[in-house]
mmCIF file of C-alpha atoms in Angstrom:
data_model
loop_
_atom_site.group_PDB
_atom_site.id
_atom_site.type_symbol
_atom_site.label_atom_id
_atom_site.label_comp_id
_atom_site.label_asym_id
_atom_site.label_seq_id
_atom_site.Cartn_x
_atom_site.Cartn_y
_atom_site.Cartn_z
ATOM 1 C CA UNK A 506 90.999 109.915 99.769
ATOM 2 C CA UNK A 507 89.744 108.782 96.717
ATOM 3 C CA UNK A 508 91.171 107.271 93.178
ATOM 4 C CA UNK A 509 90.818 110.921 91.948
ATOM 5 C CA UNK A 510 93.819 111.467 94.441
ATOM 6 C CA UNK A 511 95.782 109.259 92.918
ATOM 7 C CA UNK A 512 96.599 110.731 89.496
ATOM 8 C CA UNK A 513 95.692 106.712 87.598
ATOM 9 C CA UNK A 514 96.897 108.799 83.936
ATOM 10 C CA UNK A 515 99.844 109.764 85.430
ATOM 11 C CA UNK A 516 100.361 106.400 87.350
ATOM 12 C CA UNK A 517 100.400 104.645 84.608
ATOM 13 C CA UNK A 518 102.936 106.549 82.629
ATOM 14 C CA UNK A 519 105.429 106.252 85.180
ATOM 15 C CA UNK A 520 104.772 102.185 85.329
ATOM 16 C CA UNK A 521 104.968 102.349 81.453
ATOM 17 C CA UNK A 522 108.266 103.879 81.748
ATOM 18 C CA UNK A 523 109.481 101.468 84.644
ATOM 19 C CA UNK A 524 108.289 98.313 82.125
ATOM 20 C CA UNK A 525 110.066 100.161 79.118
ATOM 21 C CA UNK A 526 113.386 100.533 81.694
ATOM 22 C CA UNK A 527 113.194 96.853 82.552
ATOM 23 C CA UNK A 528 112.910 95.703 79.173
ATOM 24 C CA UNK A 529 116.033 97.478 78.188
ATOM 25 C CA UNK A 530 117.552 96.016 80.987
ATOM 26 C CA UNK A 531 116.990 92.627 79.569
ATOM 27 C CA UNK A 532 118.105 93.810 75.819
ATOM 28 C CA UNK A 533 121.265 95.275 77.338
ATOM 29 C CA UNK A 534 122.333 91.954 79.427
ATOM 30 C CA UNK A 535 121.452 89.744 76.504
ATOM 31 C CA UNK A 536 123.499 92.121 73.964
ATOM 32 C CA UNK A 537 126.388 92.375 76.132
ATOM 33 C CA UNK A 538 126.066 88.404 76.776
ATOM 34 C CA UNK A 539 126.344 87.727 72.892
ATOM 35 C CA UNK A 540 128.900 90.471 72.539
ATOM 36 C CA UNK A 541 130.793 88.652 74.578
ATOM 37 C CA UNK A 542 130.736 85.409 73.295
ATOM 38 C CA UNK A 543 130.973 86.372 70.174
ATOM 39 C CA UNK A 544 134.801 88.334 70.899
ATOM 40 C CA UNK A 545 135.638 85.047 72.812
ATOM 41 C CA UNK A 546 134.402 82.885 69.593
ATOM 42 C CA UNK A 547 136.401 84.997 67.138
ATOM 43 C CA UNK A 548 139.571 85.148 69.711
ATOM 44 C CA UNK A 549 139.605 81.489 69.965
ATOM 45 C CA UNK A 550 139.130 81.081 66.113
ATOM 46 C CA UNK A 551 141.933 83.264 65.104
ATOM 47 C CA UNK A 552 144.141 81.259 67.423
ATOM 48 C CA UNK A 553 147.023 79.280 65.476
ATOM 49 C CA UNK A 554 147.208 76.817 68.011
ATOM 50 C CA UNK A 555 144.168 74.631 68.931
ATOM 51 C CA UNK A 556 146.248 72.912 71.686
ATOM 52 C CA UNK A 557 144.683 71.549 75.143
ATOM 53 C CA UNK A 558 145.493 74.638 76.806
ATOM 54 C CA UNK A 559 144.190 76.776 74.519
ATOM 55 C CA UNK A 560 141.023 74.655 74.294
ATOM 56 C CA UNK A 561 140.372 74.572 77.998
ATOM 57 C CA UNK A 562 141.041 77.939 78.336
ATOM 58 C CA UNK A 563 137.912 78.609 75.863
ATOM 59 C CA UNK A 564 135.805 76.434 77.115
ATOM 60 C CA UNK A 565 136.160 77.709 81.175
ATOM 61 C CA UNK A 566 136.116 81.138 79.475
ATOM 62 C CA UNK A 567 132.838 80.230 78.034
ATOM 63 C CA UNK A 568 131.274 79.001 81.143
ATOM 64 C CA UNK A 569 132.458 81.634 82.973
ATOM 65 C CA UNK A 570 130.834 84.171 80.605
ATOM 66 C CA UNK A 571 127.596 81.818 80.631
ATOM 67 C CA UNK A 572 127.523 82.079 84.564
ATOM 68 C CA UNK A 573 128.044 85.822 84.225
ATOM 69 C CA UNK A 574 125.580 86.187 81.918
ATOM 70 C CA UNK A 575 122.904 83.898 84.304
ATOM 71 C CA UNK A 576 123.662 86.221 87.000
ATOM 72 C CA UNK A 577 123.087 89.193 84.957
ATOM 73 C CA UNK A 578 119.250 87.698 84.348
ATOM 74 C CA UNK A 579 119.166 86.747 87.635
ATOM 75 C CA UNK A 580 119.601 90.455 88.723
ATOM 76 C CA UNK A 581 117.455 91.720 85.977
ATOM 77 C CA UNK A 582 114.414 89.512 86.398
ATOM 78 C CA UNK A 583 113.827 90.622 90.219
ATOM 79 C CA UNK A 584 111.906 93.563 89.624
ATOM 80 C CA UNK A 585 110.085 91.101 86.435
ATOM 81 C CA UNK A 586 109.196 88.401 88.528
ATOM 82 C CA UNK A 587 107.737 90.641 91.279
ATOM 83 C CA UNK A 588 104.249 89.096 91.943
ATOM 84 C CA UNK A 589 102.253 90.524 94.882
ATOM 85 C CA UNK A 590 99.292 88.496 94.163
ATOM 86 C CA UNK A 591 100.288 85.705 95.654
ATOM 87 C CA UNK A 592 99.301 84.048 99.243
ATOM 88 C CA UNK A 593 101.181 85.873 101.696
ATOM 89 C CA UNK A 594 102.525 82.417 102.671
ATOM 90 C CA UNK A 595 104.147 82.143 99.455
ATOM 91 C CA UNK A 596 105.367 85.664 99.260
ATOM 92 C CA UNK A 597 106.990 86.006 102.354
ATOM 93 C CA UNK A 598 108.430 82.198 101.795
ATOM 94 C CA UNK A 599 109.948 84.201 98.650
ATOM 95 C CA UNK A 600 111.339 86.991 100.273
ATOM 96 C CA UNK A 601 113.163 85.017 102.560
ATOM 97 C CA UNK A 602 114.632 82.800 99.626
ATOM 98 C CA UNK A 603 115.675 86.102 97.924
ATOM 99 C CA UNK A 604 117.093 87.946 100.273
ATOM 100 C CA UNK A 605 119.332 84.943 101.897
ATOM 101 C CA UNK A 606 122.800 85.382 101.515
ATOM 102 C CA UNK A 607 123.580 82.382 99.508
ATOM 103 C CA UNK A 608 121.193 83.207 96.555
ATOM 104 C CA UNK A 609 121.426 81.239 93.304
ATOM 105 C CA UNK A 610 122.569 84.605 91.955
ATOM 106 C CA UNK A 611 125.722 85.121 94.368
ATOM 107 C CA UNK A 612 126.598 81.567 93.512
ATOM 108 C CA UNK A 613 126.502 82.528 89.786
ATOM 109 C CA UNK A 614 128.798 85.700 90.167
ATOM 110 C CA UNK A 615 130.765 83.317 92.640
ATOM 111 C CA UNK A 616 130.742 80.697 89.608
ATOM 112 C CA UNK A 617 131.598 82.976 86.981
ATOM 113 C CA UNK A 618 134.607 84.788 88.765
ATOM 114 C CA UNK A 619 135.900 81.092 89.398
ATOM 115 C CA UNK A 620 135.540 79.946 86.067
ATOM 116 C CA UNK A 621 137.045 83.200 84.467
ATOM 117 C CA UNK A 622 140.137 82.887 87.017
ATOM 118 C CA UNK A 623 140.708 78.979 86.019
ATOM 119 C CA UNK A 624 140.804 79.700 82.561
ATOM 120 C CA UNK A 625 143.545 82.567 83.271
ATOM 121 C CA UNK A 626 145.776 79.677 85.714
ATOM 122 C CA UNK A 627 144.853 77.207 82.375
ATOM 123 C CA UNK A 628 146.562 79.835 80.181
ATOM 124 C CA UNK A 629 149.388 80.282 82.234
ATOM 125 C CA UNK A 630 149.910 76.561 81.894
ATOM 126 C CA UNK A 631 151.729 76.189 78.758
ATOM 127 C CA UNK A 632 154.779 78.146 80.015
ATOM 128 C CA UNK A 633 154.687 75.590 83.035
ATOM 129 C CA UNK A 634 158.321 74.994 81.866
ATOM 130 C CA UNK A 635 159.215 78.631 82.322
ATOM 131 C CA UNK A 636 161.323 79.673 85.076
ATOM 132 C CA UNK A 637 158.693 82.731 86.163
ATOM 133 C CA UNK A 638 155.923 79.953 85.767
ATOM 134 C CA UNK A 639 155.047 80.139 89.340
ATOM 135 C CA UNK A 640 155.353 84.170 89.719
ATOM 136 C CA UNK A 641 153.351 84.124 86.194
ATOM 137 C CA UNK A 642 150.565 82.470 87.911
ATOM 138 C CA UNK A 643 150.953 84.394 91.644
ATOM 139 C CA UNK A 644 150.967 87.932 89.349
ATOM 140 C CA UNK A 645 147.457 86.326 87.178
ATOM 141 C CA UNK A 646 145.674 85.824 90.911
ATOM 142 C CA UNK A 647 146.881 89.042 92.511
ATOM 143 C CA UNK A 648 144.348 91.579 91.450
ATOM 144 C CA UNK A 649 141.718 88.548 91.766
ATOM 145 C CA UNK A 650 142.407 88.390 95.540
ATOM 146 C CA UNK A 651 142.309 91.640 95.745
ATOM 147 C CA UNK A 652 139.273 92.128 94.315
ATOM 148 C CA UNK A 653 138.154 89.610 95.449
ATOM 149 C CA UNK A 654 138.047 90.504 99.395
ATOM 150 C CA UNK A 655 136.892 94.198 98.193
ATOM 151 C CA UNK A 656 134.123 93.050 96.731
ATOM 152 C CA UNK A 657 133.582 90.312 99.279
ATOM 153 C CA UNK A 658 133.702 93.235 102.164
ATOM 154 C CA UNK A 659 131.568 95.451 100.007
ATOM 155 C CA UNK A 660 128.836 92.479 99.274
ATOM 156 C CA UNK A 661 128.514 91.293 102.947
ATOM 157 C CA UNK A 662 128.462 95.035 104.321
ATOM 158 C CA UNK A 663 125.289 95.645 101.506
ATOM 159 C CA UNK A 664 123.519 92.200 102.531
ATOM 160 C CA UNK A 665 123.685 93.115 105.998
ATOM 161 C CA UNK A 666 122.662 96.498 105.982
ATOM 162 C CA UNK A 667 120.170 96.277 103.269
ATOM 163 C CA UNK A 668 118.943 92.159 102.913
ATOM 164 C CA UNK A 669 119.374 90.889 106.092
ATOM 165 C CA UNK A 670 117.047 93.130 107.991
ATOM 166 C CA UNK A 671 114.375 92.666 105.264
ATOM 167 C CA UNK A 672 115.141 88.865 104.936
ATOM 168 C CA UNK A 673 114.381 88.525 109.559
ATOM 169 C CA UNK A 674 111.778 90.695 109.301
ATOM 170 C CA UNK A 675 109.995 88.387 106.595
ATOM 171 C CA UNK A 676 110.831 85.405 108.480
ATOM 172 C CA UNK A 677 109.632 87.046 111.500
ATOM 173 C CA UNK A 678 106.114 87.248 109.731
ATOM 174 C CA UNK A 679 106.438 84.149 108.544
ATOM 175 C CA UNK A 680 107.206 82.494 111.878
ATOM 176 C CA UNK A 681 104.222 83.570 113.537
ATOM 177 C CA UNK A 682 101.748 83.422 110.547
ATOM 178 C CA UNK A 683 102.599 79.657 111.265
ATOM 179 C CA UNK A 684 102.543 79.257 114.530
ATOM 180 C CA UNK A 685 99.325 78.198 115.535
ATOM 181 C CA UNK B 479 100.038 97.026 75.988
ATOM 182 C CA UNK B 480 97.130 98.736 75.400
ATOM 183 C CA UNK B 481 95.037 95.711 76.665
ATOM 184 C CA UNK B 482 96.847 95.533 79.780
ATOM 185 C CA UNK B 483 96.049 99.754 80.419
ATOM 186 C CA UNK B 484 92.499 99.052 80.122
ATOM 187 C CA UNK B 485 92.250 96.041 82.395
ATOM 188 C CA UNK B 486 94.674 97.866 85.196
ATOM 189 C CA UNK B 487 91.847 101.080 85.040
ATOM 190 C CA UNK B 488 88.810 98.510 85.454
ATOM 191 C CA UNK B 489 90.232 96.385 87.659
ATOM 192 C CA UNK B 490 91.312 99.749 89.962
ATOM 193 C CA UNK B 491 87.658 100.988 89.003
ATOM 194 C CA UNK B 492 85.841 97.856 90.055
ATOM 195 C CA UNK B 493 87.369 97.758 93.508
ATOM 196 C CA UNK B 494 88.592 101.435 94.517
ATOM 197 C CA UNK B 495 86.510 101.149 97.853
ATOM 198 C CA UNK B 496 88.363 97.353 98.912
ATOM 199 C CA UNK B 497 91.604 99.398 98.236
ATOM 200 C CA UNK B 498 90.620 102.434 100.106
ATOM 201 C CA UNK B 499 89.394 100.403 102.663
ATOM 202 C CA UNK B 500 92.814 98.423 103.204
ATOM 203 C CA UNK B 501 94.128 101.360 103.175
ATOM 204 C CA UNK B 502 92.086 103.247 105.918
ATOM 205 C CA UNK B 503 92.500 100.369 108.683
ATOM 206 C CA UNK B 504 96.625 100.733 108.460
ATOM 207 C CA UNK B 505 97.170 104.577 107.567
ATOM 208 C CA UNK B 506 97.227 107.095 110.518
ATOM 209 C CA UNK B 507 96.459 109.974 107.764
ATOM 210 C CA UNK B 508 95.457 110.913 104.724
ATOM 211 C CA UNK B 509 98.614 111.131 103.082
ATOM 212 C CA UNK B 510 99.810 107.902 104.052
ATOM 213 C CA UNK B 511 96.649 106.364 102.911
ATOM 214 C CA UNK B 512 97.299 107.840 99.777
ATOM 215 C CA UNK B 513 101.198 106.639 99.519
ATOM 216 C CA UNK B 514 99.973 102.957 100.330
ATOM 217 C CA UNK B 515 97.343 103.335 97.871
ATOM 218 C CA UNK B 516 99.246 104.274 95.419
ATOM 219 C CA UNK B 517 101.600 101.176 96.527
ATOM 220 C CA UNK B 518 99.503 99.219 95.966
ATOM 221 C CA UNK B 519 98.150 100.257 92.681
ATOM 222 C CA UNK B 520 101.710 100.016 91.666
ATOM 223 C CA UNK B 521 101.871 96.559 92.711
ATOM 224 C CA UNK B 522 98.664 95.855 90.678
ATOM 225 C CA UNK B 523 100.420 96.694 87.052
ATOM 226 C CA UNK B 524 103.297 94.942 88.429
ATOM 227 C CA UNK B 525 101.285 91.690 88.844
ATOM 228 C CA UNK B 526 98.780 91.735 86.405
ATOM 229 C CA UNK B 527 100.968 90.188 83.570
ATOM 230 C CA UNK B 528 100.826 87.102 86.130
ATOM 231 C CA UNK B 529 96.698 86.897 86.992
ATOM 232 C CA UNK B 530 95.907 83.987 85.549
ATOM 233 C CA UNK B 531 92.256 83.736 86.788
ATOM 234 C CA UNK B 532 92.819 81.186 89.032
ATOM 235 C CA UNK B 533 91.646 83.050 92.061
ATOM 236 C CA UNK B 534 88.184 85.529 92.441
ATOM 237 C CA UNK B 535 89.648 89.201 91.546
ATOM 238 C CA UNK B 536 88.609 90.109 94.830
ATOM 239 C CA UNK B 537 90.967 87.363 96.104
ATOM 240 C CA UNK B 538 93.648 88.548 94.144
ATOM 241 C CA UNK B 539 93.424 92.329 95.067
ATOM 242 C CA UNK B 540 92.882 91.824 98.660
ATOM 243 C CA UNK B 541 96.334 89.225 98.713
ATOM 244 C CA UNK B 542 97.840 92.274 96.669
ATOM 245 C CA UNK B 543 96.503 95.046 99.274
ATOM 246 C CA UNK B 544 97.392 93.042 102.574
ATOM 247 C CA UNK B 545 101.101 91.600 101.007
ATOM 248 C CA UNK B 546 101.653 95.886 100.048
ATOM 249 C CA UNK B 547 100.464 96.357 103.712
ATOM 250 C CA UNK B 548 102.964 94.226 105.138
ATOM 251 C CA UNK B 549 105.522 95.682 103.049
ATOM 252 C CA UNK B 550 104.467 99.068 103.687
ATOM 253 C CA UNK B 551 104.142 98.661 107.295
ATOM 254 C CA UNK B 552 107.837 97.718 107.153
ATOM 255 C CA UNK B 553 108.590 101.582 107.358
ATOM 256 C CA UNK B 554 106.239 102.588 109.703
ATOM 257 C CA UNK B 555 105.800 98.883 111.775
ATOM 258 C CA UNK B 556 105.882 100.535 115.341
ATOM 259 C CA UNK B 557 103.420 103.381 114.184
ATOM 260 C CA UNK B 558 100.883 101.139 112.291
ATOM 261 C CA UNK B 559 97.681 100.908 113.414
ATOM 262 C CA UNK B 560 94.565 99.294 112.996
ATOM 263 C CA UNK B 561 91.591 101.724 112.481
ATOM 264 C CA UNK B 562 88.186 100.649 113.036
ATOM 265 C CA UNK B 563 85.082 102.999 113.548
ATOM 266 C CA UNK B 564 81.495 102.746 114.319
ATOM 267 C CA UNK B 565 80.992 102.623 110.512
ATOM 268 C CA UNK B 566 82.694 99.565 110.230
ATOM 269 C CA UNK B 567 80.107 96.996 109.246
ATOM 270 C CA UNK B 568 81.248 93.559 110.149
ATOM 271 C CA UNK B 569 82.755 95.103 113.882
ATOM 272 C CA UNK B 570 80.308 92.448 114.959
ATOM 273 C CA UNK B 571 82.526 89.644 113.523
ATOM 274 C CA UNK B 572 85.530 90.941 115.844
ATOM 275 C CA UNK B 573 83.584 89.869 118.862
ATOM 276 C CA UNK B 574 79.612 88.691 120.119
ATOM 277 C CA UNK B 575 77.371 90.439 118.572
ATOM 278 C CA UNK B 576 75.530 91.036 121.774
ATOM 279 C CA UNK B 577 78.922 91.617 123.618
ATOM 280 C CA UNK B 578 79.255 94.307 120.870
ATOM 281 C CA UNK B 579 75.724 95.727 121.196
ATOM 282 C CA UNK B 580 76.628 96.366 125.318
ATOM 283 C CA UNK B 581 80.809 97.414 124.506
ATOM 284 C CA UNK B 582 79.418 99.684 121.830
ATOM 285 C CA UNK B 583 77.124 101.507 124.123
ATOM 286 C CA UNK B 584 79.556 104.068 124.947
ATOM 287 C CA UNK B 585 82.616 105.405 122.482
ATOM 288 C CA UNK B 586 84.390 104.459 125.841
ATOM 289 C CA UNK B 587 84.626 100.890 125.194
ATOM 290 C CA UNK B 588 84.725 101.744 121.113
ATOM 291 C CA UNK B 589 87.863 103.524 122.420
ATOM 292 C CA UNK B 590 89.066 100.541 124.553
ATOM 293 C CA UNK B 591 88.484 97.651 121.504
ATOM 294 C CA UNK B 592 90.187 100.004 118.744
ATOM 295 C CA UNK B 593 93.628 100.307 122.053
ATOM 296 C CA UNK B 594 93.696 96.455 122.012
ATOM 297 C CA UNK B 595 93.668 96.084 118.267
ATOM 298 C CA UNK B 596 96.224 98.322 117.958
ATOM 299 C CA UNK B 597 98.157 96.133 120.133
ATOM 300 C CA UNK B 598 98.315 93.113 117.969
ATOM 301 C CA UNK B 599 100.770 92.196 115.980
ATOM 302 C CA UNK B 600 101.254 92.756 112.378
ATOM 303 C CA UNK B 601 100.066 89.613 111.590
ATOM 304 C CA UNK B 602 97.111 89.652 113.449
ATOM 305 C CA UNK B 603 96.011 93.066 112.720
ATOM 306 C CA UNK B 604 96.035 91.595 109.089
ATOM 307 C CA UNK B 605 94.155 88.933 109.715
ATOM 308 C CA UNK B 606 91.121 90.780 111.548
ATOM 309 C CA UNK B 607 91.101 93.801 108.555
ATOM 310 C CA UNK B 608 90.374 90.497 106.385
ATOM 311 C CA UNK B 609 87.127 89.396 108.933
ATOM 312 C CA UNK B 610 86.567 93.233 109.290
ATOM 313 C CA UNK B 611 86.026 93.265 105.346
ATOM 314 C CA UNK B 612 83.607 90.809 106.010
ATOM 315 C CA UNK B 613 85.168 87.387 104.041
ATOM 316 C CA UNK B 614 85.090 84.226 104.982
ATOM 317 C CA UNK B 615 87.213 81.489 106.480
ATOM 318 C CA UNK B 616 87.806 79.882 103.325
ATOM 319 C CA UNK B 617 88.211 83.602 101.649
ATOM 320 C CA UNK B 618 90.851 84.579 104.274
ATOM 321 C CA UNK B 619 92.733 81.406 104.215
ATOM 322 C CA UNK B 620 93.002 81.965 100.270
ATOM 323 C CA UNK B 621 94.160 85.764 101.066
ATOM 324 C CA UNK B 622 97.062 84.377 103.284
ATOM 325 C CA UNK B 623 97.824 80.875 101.817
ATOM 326 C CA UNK B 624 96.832 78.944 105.269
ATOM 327 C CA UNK B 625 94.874 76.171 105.399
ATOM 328 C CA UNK B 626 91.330 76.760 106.407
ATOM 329 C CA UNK B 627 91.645 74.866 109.563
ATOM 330 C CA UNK B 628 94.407 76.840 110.747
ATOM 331 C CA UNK B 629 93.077 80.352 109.508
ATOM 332 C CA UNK B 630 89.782 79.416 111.729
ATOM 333 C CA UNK B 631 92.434 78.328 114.609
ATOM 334 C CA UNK B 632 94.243 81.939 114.043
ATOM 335 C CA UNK B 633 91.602 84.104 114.060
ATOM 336 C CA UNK B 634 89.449 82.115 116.898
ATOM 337 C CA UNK B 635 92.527 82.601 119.035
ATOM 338 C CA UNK B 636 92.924 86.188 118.309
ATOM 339 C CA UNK B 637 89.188 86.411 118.844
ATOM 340 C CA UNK B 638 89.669 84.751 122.359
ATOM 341 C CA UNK B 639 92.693 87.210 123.235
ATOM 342 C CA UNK B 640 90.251 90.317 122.198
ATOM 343 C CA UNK B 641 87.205 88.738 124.543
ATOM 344 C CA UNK B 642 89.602 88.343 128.018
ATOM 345 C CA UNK B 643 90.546 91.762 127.480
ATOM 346 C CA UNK B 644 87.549 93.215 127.081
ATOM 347 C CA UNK B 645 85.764 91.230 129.509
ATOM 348 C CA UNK B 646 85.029 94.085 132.361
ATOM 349 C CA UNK B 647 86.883 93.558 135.291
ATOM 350 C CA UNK B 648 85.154 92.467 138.322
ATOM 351 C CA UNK B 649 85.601 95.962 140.038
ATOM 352 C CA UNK B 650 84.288 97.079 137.267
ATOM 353 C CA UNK B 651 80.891 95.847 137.361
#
């Protein structure tokens, strides 16, 4: 088996391709990240009233958006930040770090989601004087709950399946490359 | 772009036989040298942006061919094996070279030293492909990210493990 094998022209076509992919993965997340501050921006500046509530509601917004759009880097920097030329020390340290189930990344998306919810119960706020105030708030966190344990179910069931055997079997490697 | 085309094809160029190599000791066949191969040639481009010179390019491709290796041998962990043949110049490293010169007498005890290397473990099967290639301590122990100390502590032991088998049995003598 030789390099002649391996069709290196070829090869490197499909690896220019992959790098073009990822780099439109990276315009796309920063586009839609500006997009949507931008729409929050222009929502909250064509608001009449600049009260607290509205003001708070903003700025969660905005936080939540800027933890959504961390996680969105986060997910598209993992096939960037690849680096197999590393000590194997470091890279299986890495792999183990990346594939754990509380990842910087799940505690952005966690973040976000949190911060996107408060600034809904903030909103609701204003009609705390309302006589539905407290169904107003119960119907905003409904189809957050819901979603909520879907996607909770449907995150765990992936990590196990898919990260959790990878993430062992690193460890694994690890554990006895330092064992002396 | 274009700079980063030309150093991927000399840097595959300049060290097509380490790669193959790498390749050989893990793959059972042909083809599945040539999927790891092409692993990690993929894993080359994917790195390169980050080579900053700091180690030997040898350094850097072997870390790259023995980190794809481990990843590779992920799908096939309970088939991998080690393969070693009498072509293999630094065998002698493995064990004495005199031990060698008497176990390598017959294809018998060839036979016997490639059954126990195929019984190490992952790890350890990497770390005697890196003495098989012939480095050193201190190249190994850059390869893996050990201390030198401890790579010499590794591979001694493994050495030691590879001796007691070997070591004819005293009905055998």
């Amino acid at each position: 088996m030789t390099n002649k094998d391996i069709k290196i022209e070829s090869l490197i076509t499909d690896l220019k391709s992959k790098d073009r992919w990822v780099y439109n993965m990276f315009v796309m997340v920063f586009v839609i990240f500006i997009l949507a501050l931008t729409a929050t921006s222009i929502v909250f500046a064509i608001e009449e009233q600049y009260d607290i509530y509205n003001t708070s509601t903003f700025l969660v917004y905005l936080l939540g958006i800027a933890a959504m759009g961390y996680f969105g880097f986060q997910i598209a920097s993992e096939y960037k930040d690849v680096d197999y030329g590393i000590p194997t020390v470091l890279m299986l340290e890495g792999a183990v770090r990346r594939y754990q189930l509380l990842h910087p990344k799940s505690g952005a998306l966690l973040a976000s989601i949190l911060f996107l919810n408060l600034s809904q119960v903030i909103g609701c706020l204003k009609f705390r004087n309302d006589p539905d105030f407290i169904q107003r708030i119960i119907n905003s966190q409904i189809p957050l709950f819901v979603g909520g344990i879907i996607g909770f179910a449907i995150g765990i069931t992936i990590w196990a399946t898919k990260q959790k055997p990878l993430k062992d079997r690193a460890q694994k490697l690890l554990n006895e490359l330092m064992s002396y | 772009m274009k700079n980063k085309e030309e150093q991927f094809k000399s840097i595959v160029d300049q060290n097509k036989h380490r790669i193959e190599r790498i390749c050989s000791y893990y793959a059972h066949t042909t083809e599945e040298a040539k999927d790891m191969h092409q692993e990690i040639l993929i894993n080359v481009w994917k790195s390169l942006d980050k080579f900053r010179g700091d180690a030997a390019i040898s350094t850097w491709i072997y870390r790259i061919a023995v980190n794809t290796s481990l990843s590779y041998s992920g799908k096939t962990f309970k088939k991998m094996k080690l393969n070693v043949d009498m072509e293999t110049e630094n065998l002698s490293s493995v064990i004495d070279e005199e031990q060698l010169k008497q176990k390598l007498q017959e294809e018998e005890n060839l036979n016997r030293l490639q059954t126990e290397l195929n019984q190490l473990s992952v790890i350890d099967k990497m770390l005697i492909s890196l003495l098989l290639e012939g480095l050193s301590m201190r190249e190994i122990s850059d390869v893996i990210g050990l201390t030198e100390p401890n790579t010499r502590v590794k591979i001694h032991r493994i050495k030691d493990d590879l001796r007691k088998k070997l070591k004819p049995k005293s009905n055998d003598k």
